[in-house]
Short mmCIF file of C-alpha atoms in Angstrom, two decimals:
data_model
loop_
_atom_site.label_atom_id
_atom_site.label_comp_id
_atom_site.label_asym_id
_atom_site.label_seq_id
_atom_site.Cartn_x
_atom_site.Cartn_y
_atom_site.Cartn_z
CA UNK C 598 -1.78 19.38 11.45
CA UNK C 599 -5.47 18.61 12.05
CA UNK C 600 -5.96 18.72 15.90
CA UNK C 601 -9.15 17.15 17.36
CA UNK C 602 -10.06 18.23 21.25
CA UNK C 603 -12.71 16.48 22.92
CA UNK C 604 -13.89 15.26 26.19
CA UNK C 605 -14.27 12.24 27.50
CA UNK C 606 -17.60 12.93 27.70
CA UNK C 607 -17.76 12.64 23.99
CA UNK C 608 -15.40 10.51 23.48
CA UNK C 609 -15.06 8.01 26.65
CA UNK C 610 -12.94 5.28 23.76
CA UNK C 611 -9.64 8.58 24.67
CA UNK C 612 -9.52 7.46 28.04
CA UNK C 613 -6.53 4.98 27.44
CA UNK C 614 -4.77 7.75 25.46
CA UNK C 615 -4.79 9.88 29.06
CA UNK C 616 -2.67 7.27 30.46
CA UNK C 617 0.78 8.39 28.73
CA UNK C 618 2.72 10.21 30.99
CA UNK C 619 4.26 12.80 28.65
CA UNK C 620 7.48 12.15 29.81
CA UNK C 621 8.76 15.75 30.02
CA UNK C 622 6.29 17.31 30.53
CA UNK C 623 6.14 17.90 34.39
CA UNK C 624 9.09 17.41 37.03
CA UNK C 625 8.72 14.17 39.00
CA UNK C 626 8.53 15.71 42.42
CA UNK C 627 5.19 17.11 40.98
CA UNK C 628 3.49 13.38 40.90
CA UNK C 629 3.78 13.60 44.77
CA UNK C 630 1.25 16.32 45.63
CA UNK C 631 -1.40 14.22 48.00
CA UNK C 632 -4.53 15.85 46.53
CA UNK C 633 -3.36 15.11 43.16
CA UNK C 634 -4.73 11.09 43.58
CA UNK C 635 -7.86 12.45 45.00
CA UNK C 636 -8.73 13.93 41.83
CA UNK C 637 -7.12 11.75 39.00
CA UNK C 638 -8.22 8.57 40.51
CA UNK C 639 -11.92 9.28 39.91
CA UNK C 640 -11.58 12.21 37.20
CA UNK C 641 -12.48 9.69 34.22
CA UNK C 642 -15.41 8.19 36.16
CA UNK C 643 -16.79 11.22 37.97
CA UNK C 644 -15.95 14.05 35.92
CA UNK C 645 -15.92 13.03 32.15
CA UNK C 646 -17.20 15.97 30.77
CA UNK C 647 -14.30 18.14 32.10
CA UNK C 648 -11.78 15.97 30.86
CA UNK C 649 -10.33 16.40 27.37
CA UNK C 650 -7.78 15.00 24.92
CA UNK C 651 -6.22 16.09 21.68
CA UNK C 652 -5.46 14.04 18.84
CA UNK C 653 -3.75 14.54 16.16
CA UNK C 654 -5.35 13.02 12.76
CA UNK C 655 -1.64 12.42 11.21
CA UNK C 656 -0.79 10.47 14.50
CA UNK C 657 -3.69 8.21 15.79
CA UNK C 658 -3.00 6.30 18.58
CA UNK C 659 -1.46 9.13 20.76
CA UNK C 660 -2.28 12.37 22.81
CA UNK C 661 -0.91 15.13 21.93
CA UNK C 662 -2.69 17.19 24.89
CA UNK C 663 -4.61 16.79 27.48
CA UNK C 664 -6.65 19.26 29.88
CA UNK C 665 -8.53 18.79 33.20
CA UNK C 666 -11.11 20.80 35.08
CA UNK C 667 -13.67 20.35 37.82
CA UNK C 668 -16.78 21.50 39.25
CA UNK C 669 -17.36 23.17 42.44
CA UNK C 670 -19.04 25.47 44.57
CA UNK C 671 -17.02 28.49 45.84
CA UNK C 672 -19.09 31.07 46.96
CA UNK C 673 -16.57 32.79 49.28
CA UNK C 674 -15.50 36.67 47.70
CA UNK C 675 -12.23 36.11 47.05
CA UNK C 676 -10.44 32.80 45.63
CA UNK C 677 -8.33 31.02 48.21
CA UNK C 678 -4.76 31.04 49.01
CA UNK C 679 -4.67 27.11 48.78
CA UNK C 680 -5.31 26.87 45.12
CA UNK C 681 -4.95 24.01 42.90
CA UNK C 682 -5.24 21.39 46.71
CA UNK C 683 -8.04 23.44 47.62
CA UNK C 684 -10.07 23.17 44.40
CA UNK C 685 -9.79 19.43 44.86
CA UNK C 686 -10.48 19.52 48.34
CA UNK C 687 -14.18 21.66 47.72
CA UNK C 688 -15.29 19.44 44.81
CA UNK C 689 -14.57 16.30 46.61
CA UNK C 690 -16.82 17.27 49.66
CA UNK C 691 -19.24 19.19 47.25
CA UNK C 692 -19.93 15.75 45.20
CA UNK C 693 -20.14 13.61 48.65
CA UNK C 694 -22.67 16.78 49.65
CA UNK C 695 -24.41 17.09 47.03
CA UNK C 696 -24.07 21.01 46.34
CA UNK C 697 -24.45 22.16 43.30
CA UNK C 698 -21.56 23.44 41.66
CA UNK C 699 -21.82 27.30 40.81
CA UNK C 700 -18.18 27.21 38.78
CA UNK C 701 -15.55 25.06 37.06
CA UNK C 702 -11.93 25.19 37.76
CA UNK C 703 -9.11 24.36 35.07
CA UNK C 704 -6.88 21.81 36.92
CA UNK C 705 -4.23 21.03 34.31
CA UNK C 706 -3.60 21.66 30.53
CA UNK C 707 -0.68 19.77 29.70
CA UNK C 708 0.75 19.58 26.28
CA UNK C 709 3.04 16.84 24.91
CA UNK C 710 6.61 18.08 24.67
CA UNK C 711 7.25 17.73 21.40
CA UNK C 712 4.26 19.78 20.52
CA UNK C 713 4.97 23.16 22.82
CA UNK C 714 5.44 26.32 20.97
CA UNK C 715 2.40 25.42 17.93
CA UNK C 716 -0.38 27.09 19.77
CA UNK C 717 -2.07 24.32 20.96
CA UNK C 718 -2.12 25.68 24.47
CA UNK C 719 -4.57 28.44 23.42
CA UNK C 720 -6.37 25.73 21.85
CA UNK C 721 -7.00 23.57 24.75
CA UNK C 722 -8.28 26.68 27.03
CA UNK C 723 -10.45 28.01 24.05
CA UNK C 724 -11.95 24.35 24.14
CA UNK C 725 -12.32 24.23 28.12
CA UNK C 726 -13.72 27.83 27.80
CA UNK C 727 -16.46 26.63 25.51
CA UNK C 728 -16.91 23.31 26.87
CA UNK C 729 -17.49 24.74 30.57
CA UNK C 730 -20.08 27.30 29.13
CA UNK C 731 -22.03 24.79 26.72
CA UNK C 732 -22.43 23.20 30.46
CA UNK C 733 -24.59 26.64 31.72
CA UNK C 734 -21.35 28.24 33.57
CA UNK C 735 -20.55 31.53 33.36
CA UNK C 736 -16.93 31.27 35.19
CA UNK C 737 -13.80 28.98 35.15
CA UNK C 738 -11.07 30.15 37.31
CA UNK C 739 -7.70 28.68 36.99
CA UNK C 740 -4.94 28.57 39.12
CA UNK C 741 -2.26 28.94 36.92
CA UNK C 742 1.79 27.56 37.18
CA UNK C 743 3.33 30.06 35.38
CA UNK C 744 5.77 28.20 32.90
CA UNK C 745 8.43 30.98 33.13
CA UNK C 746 8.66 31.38 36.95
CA UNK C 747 11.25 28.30 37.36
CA UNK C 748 13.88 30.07 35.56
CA UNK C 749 13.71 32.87 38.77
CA UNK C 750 12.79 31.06 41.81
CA UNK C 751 14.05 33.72 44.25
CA UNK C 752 11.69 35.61 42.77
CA UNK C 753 8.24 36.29 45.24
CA UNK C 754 5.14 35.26 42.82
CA UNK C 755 3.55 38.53 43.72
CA UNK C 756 6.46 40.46 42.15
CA UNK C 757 6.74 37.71 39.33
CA UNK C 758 2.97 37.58 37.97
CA UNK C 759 2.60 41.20 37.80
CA UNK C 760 5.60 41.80 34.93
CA UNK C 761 4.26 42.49 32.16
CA UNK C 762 5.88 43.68 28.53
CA UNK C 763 5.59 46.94 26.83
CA UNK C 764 2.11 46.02 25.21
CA UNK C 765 0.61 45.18 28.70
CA UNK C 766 0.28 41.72 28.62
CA UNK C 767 1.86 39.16 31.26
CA UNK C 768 5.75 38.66 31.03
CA UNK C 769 5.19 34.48 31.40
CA UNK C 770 3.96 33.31 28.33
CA UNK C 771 1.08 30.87 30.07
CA UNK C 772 -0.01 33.82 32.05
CA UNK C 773 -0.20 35.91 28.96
CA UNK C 774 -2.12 33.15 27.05
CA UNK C 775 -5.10 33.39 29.65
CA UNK C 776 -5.13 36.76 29.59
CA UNK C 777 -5.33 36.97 25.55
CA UNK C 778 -7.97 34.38 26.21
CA UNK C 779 -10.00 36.90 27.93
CA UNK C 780 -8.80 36.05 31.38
CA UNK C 781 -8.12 37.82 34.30
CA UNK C 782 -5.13 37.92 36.96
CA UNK C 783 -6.81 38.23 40.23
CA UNK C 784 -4.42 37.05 42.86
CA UNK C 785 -1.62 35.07 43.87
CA UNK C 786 -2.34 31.27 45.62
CA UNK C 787 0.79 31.45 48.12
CA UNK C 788 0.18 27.99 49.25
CA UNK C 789 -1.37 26.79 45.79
CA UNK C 790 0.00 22.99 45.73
CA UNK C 791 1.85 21.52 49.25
CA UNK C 792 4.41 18.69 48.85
CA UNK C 793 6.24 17.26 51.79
CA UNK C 794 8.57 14.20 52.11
CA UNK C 795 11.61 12.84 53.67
CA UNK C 796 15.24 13.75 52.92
CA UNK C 797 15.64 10.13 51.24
CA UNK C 798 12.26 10.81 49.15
CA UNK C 799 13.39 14.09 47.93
CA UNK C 800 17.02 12.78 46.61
CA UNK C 801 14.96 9.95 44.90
CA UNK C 802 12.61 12.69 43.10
CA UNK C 803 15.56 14.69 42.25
CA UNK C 804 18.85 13.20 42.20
CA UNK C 805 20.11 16.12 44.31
CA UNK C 806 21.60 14.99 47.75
CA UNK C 807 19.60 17.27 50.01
CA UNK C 808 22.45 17.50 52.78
CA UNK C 809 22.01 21.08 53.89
CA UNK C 810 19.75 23.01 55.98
CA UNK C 811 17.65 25.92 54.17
CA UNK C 812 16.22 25.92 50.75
CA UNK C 813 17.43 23.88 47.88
CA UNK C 814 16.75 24.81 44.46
CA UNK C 815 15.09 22.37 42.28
CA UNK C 816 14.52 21.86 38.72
CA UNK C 817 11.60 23.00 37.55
CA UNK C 818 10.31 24.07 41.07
CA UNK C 819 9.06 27.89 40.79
CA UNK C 820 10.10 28.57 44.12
CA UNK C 821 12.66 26.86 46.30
CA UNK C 822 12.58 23.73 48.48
CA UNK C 823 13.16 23.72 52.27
CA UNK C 824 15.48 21.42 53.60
CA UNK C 825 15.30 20.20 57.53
CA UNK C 826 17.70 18.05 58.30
CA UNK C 827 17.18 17.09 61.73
CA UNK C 828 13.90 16.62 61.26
CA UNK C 829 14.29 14.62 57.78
CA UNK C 830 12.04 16.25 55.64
CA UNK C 831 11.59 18.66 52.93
CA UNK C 832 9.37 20.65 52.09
CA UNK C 833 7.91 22.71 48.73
CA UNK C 834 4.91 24.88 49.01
CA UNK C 835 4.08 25.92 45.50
CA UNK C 836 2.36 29.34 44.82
CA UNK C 837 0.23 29.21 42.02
CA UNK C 838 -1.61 32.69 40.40
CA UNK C 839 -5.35 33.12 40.02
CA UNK C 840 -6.91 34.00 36.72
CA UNK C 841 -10.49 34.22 36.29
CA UNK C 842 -12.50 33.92 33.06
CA UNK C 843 -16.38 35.24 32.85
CA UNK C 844 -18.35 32.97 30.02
#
């Protein structure tokens, strides 16, 4: 297996292969979050460079990863509790500004189902690390979904993110791949990634009949759902944990 990764930047004839939804690979309430469109709607115009795909050479034609980062200025001490929608939110008004960015944040690395469990995850971060640094940064930060929490969603993320095995590393194995990658667990995001939508929009997402008060656990959610009925909504506020690499 002879795995190409390169941005779009490089490579701008990818961009169709970015358009394959990896069916799989993320639960379809995600798709909702309203800061996701602000970001993915312009990332292969605005923000080529941070944008990357991976091919294999045995299977041209096809993705089998893709990763996403962006540019921004954060010059606040501490990274923010909104996460993943804030990191949207400060590169959108730092482009229409015109500050400079001073760091990069990791958005998404998303492998193709059929590919999880050869490595390729510490691939695509080794090739953001080194992509974001050939660019004269010195930091990406990454709010990272841990890809274990969904199995304990009672769980609080504070608790959650800092298990770690007898050899010290994280218990969840994305967590753990940062951290081998030389990053660092800072914090958690409580309010990383904010999705909201009506009782009828929820059962459409999920197939589950949202007919009770109080939270509702979802597949592949890491935490749970709330459920208002008399309002008609639901509700999912994602925490995310915040990992910092220096360059």
């Amino acid at each position: 297996m002879t795995i190409d990764i390169l941005s779009l930047a490089d490579r701008p004839d990818l961009t169709p292969l970015l358009d394959e939804d990896f069916d799989g690979a993320w639960p379809p309430f995600m798709k909702w979050d309203p800061m996701g469109a602000v970001y993915y709607g312009v990332a292969h115009d605005l923000y080529p460079e941070f944008v990357f795909a991976a091919v294999d050479r045995d299977e041209p034609g096809r993705a089998v990863a893709k990763a996403y980062a962006v540019p921004l200025r954060w010059t606040e001490p501490e990274l923010p509790d909104g996460g993943w929608d804030r990191m949207i939110q400060r590169a959108t008004i730092n482009r229409l500004t015109g500050a400079t960015p001073n760091l990069v944040s990791a958005l998404e690395i998303c492998i193709r189902p059929d590919r999880r469990g050869t490595g390729l995850s510490a691939r695509m971060l080794a090739a953001m690390r080194e992509a974001v640094a050939k660019r004269g940064y010195d930091t990406l930060v990454a709010p990272v979904r841990p890809n274990g929490k969904h199995t304990r969603p009672d769980v609080p993320m504070t608790e959650y993110a800092a298990e770690v095995r007898a050899d010290g590393l994280p218990v969840d194995p994305w967590l753990r791949v940062h951290v081998r990658a030389g990053g660092r667990v800072e914090r958690v995001a409580p309010r990383s990634m904010v999705i909201s939508g009506t009782l009828d929009d929820w059962r459409g997402w999920t197939g589950l009949p949202f007919d009770a008060d109080g939270p509702v656990h979802v597949p592949g959610a890491l935490v749970p759902v709330h459920c208002d009925l008399a309002h008609d909504h639901a509700v999912y506020v994602e925490p995310n944990v915040w990992v910092r690499h220096r360059l």
